[in-house]
Amino acid sequence: MALVNASFLVLDAVDPEKLAVFYTELLDGEQTDISLDQVEIRGADGTRLAFRRDLSATPPLWPRSENNQQVHLDFLVEDLDEAERRIVGLGGRPVETKDLPGPHEERIYADPAGHTFTLRPVPGTAAEQL
C-alpha cells in the first residue's frame, strides 16, 4: 500500500453546501460527509471533492494575471453541448475563451462560487462534435 494516498481536492467557498449541490448534481454523485465547515462528495466515477467554508473566499479572476487561478478542474464528457446545458441549468456559467490558445474543443466554465473548470471531450469523440 502507498505511504500517501490522494484523498480530496478541496475548494474554498463562502457557501460550501451550495457548491457541493452543484458538483453533486454535475457529477451524478452523493454527499459522503458534512460538518460545520466542510462538505465532501463522491462523483459517480469515484471523483472525490470537498468544499471548505471560508467566509473571506474570493473567486479567481482567471485568466487575468492579477488574481491568478488558484485551482483548475478538468472533466471529460461525451457530449460538450449536453454538458454545457446541464452546467448552466445548475447555476454555472461559460467563461469567454475565444482568444485563448489551445484546443478549440475545450470549454471553460465557472461554478456558482467562481472556480473555473474545463470540459474536454472523451478521447475519440472530439471529431464527432465538430
mmCIF file of C-alpha atoms in Angstrom:
data_model
loop_
_atom_site.group_PDB
_atom_site.id
_atom_site.type_symbol
_atom_site.label_atom_id
_atom_site.label_comp_id
_atom_site.label_asym_id
_atom_site.label_seq_id
_atom_site.Cartn_x
_atom_site.Cartn_y
_atom_site.Cartn_z
ATOM 1 C CA MET A 1 0.000 0.000 0.000
ATOM 2 C CA ALA A 2 1.196 3.517 -0.766
ATOM 3 C CA LEU A 3 2.512 5.604 2.098
ATOM 4 C CA VAL A 4 0.340 8.546 0.992
ATOM 5 C CA ASN A 5 -2.944 8.299 -0.897
ATOM 6 C CA ALA A 6 -4.761 11.151 -2.594
ATOM 7 C CA SER A 7 -7.945 11.971 -0.758
ATOM 8 C CA PHE A 8 -9.821 15.104 -1.826
ATOM 9 C CA LEU A 9 -9.382 18.185 -3.880
ATOM 10 C CA VAL A 10 -10.711 20.911 -1.571
ATOM 11 C CA LEU A 11 -12.253 24.140 -2.865
ATOM 12 C CA ASP A 12 -12.800 27.082 -0.546
ATOM 13 C CA ALA A 13 -16.193 28.774 -0.709
ATOM 14 C CA VAL A 14 -18.349 31.132 1.308
ATOM 15 C CA ASP A 15 -21.256 28.652 0.968
ATOM 16 C CA PRO A 16 -19.824 25.109 0.726
ATOM 17 C CA GLU A 17 -23.254 23.484 0.927
ATOM 18 C CA LYS A 18 -24.439 25.286 -2.225
ATOM 19 C CA LEU A 19 -21.235 24.441 -4.085
ATOM 20 C CA ALA A 20 -21.495 20.785 -3.014
ATOM 21 C CA VAL A 21 -25.000 20.608 -4.503
ATOM 22 C CA PHE A 22 -23.697 21.986 -7.827
ATOM 23 C CA TYR A 23 -20.907 19.400 -8.115
ATOM 24 C CA THR A 24 -23.006 16.532 -6.718
ATOM 25 C CA GLU A 25 -25.583 17.141 -9.444
ATOM 26 C CA LEU A 26 -22.953 17.726 -12.156
ATOM 27 C CA LEU A 27 -21.085 14.501 -11.318
ATOM 28 C CA ASP A 28 -24.202 12.393 -10.574
ATOM 29 C CA GLY A 29 -22.714 11.872 -7.150
ATOM 30 C CA GLU A 30 -23.579 11.826 -3.497
ATOM 31 C CA GLN A 31 -22.589 13.730 -0.394
ATOM 32 C CA THR A 32 -20.447 11.488 1.762
ATOM 33 C CA ASP A 33 -19.794 13.710 4.776
ATOM 34 C CA ILE A 34 -20.871 17.083 6.065
ATOM 35 C CA SER A 35 -19.551 19.002 9.028
ATOM 36 C CA LEU A 36 -19.889 22.561 10.230
ATOM 37 C CA ASP A 37 -17.212 23.836 7.845
ATOM 38 C CA GLN A 38 -16.817 21.204 5.109
ATOM 39 C CA VAL A 39 -18.901 19.090 2.748
ATOM 40 C CA GLU A 40 -17.441 16.071 0.960
ATOM 41 C CA ILE A 41 -18.834 14.413 -2.152
ATOM 42 C CA ARG A 42 -18.064 11.438 -4.377
ATOM 43 C CA GLY A 43 -18.969 11.535 -8.060
ATOM 44 C CA ALA A 44 -20.451 8.517 -9.845
ATOM 45 C CA ASP A 45 -16.971 7.786 -11.281
ATOM 46 C CA GLY A 46 -15.307 7.951 -7.846
ATOM 47 C CA THR A 47 -14.047 11.550 -8.103
ATOM 48 C CA ARG A 48 -13.826 12.953 -4.583
ATOM 49 C CA LEU A 49 -14.177 16.666 -3.867
ATOM 50 C CA ALA A 50 -14.597 18.653 -0.681
ATOM 51 C CA PHE A 51 -15.808 22.210 -0.135
ATOM 52 C CA ARG A 52 -14.481 24.122 2.872
ATOM 53 C CA ARG A 53 -16.163 27.172 4.387
ATOM 54 C CA ASP A 54 -14.026 30.292 4.075
ATOM 55 C CA LEU A 55 -16.028 33.445 4.673
ATOM 56 C CA SER A 56 -13.316 35.542 3.021
ATOM 57 C CA ALA A 57 -13.014 33.344 -0.103
ATOM 58 C CA THR A 58 -12.924 35.278 -3.350
ATOM 59 C CA PRO A 59 -13.085 33.616 -6.749
ATOM 60 C CA PRO A 60 -10.088 33.801 -9.038
ATOM 61 C CA LEU A 61 -10.498 36.157 -11.986
ATOM 62 C CA TRP A 62 -8.960 33.739 -14.453
ATOM 63 C CA PRO A 63 -7.468 34.362 -16.963
ATOM 64 C CA ARG A 64 -6.483 37.772 -15.547
ATOM 65 C CA SER A 65 -2.942 37.689 -14.144
ATOM 66 C CA GLU A 66 -3.570 39.968 -11.151
ATOM 67 C CA ASN A 67 -5.670 37.284 -9.449
ATOM 68 C CA ASN A 68 -4.207 34.046 -10.777
ATOM 69 C CA GLN A 69 -6.149 30.859 -10.945
ATOM 70 C CA GLN A 70 -5.977 29.019 -7.635
ATOM 71 C CA VAL A 71 -7.171 25.593 -8.798
ATOM 72 C CA HIS A 72 -8.431 24.138 -12.036
ATOM 73 C CA LEU A 73 -10.571 21.055 -12.639
ATOM 74 C CA ASP A 74 -10.828 19.176 -15.936
ATOM 75 C CA PHE A 75 -13.789 16.930 -16.691
ATOM 76 C CA LEU A 76 -14.086 14.529 -19.624
ATOM 77 C CA VAL A 77 -17.512 14.407 -21.277
ATOM 78 C CA GLU A 78 -19.142 12.508 -24.130
ATOM 79 C CA ASP A 79 -21.231 15.473 -25.332
ATOM 80 C CA LEU A 80 -19.988 19.052 -24.809
ATOM 81 C CA ASP A 81 -23.324 20.674 -25.683
ATOM 82 C CA GLU A 82 -25.337 18.474 -23.335
ATOM 83 C CA ALA A 83 -22.832 19.029 -20.522
ATOM 84 C CA GLU A 84 -22.977 22.800 -21.095
ATOM 85 C CA ARG A 85 -26.770 22.811 -20.820
ATOM 86 C CA ARG A 86 -26.521 20.902 -17.547
ATOM 87 C CA ILE A 87 -23.857 23.233 -16.118
ATOM 88 C CA VAL A 88 -25.840 26.361 -16.956
ATOM 89 C CA GLY A 89 -29.018 24.757 -15.570
ATOM 90 C CA LEU A 90 -27.208 24.112 -12.287
ATOM 91 C CA GLY A 91 -26.019 27.721 -11.985
ATOM 92 C CA GLY A 92 -22.610 27.566 -13.677
ATOM 93 C CA ARG A 93 -21.599 29.960 -16.435
ATOM 94 C CA PRO A 94 -19.415 29.826 -19.539
ATOM 95 C CA VAL A 95 -16.143 31.772 -19.428
ATOM 96 C CA GLU A 96 -15.220 33.600 -22.629
ATOM 97 C CA THR A 97 -12.208 31.892 -24.172
ATOM 98 C CA LYS A 98 -12.302 32.693 -27.893
ATOM 99 C CA ASP A 99 -8.908 34.440 -27.869
ATOM 100 C CA LEU A 100 -7.072 31.912 -25.692
ATOM 101 C CA PRO A 101 -4.587 29.448 -27.189
ATOM 102 C CA GLY A 102 -5.312 25.758 -27.011
ATOM 103 C CA PRO A 103 -7.694 23.182 -28.404
ATOM 104 C CA HIS A 104 -10.985 24.586 -29.607
ATOM 105 C CA GLU A 105 -12.883 21.555 -28.352
ATOM 106 C CA GLU A 106 -12.257 22.619 -24.744
ATOM 107 C CA ARG A 107 -14.823 24.760 -22.979
ATOM 108 C CA ILE A 108 -14.233 26.649 -19.758
ATOM 109 C CA TYR A 109 -16.874 27.389 -17.120
ATOM 110 C CA ALA A 110 -17.149 28.888 -13.669
ATOM 111 C CA ASP A 111 -19.088 27.186 -10.906
ATOM 112 C CA PRO A 112 -21.523 29.232 -8.757
ATOM 113 C CA ALA A 113 -18.638 30.291 -6.460
ATOM 114 C CA GLY A 114 -16.426 31.373 -9.393
ATOM 115 C CA HIS A 115 -13.953 28.436 -9.540
ATOM 116 C CA THR A 116 -13.091 27.640 -13.147
ATOM 117 C CA PHE A 117 -13.157 24.215 -14.724
ATOM 118 C CA THR A 118 -12.747 22.810 -18.212
ATOM 119 C CA LEU A 119 -14.797 20.328 -20.182
ATOM 120 C CA ARG A 120 -12.897 18.251 -22.696
ATOM 121 C CA PRO A 121 -14.324 15.535 -24.927
ATOM 122 C CA VAL A 122 -13.500 11.963 -24.061
ATOM 123 C CA PRO A 123 -10.609 10.984 -26.360
ATOM 124 C CA GLY A 124 -12.008 9.772 -29.644
ATOM 125 C CA THR A 125 -15.180 11.892 -29.517
ATOM 126 C CA ALA A 126 -13.715 15.304 -30.445
ATOM 127 C CA ALA A 127 -14.006 14.789 -34.209
ATOM 128 C CA GLU A 128 -17.622 13.676 -33.819
ATOM 129 C CA GLN A 129 -18.557 17.017 -32.209
ATOM 130 C CA LEU A 130 -17.017 19.326 -34.823
#
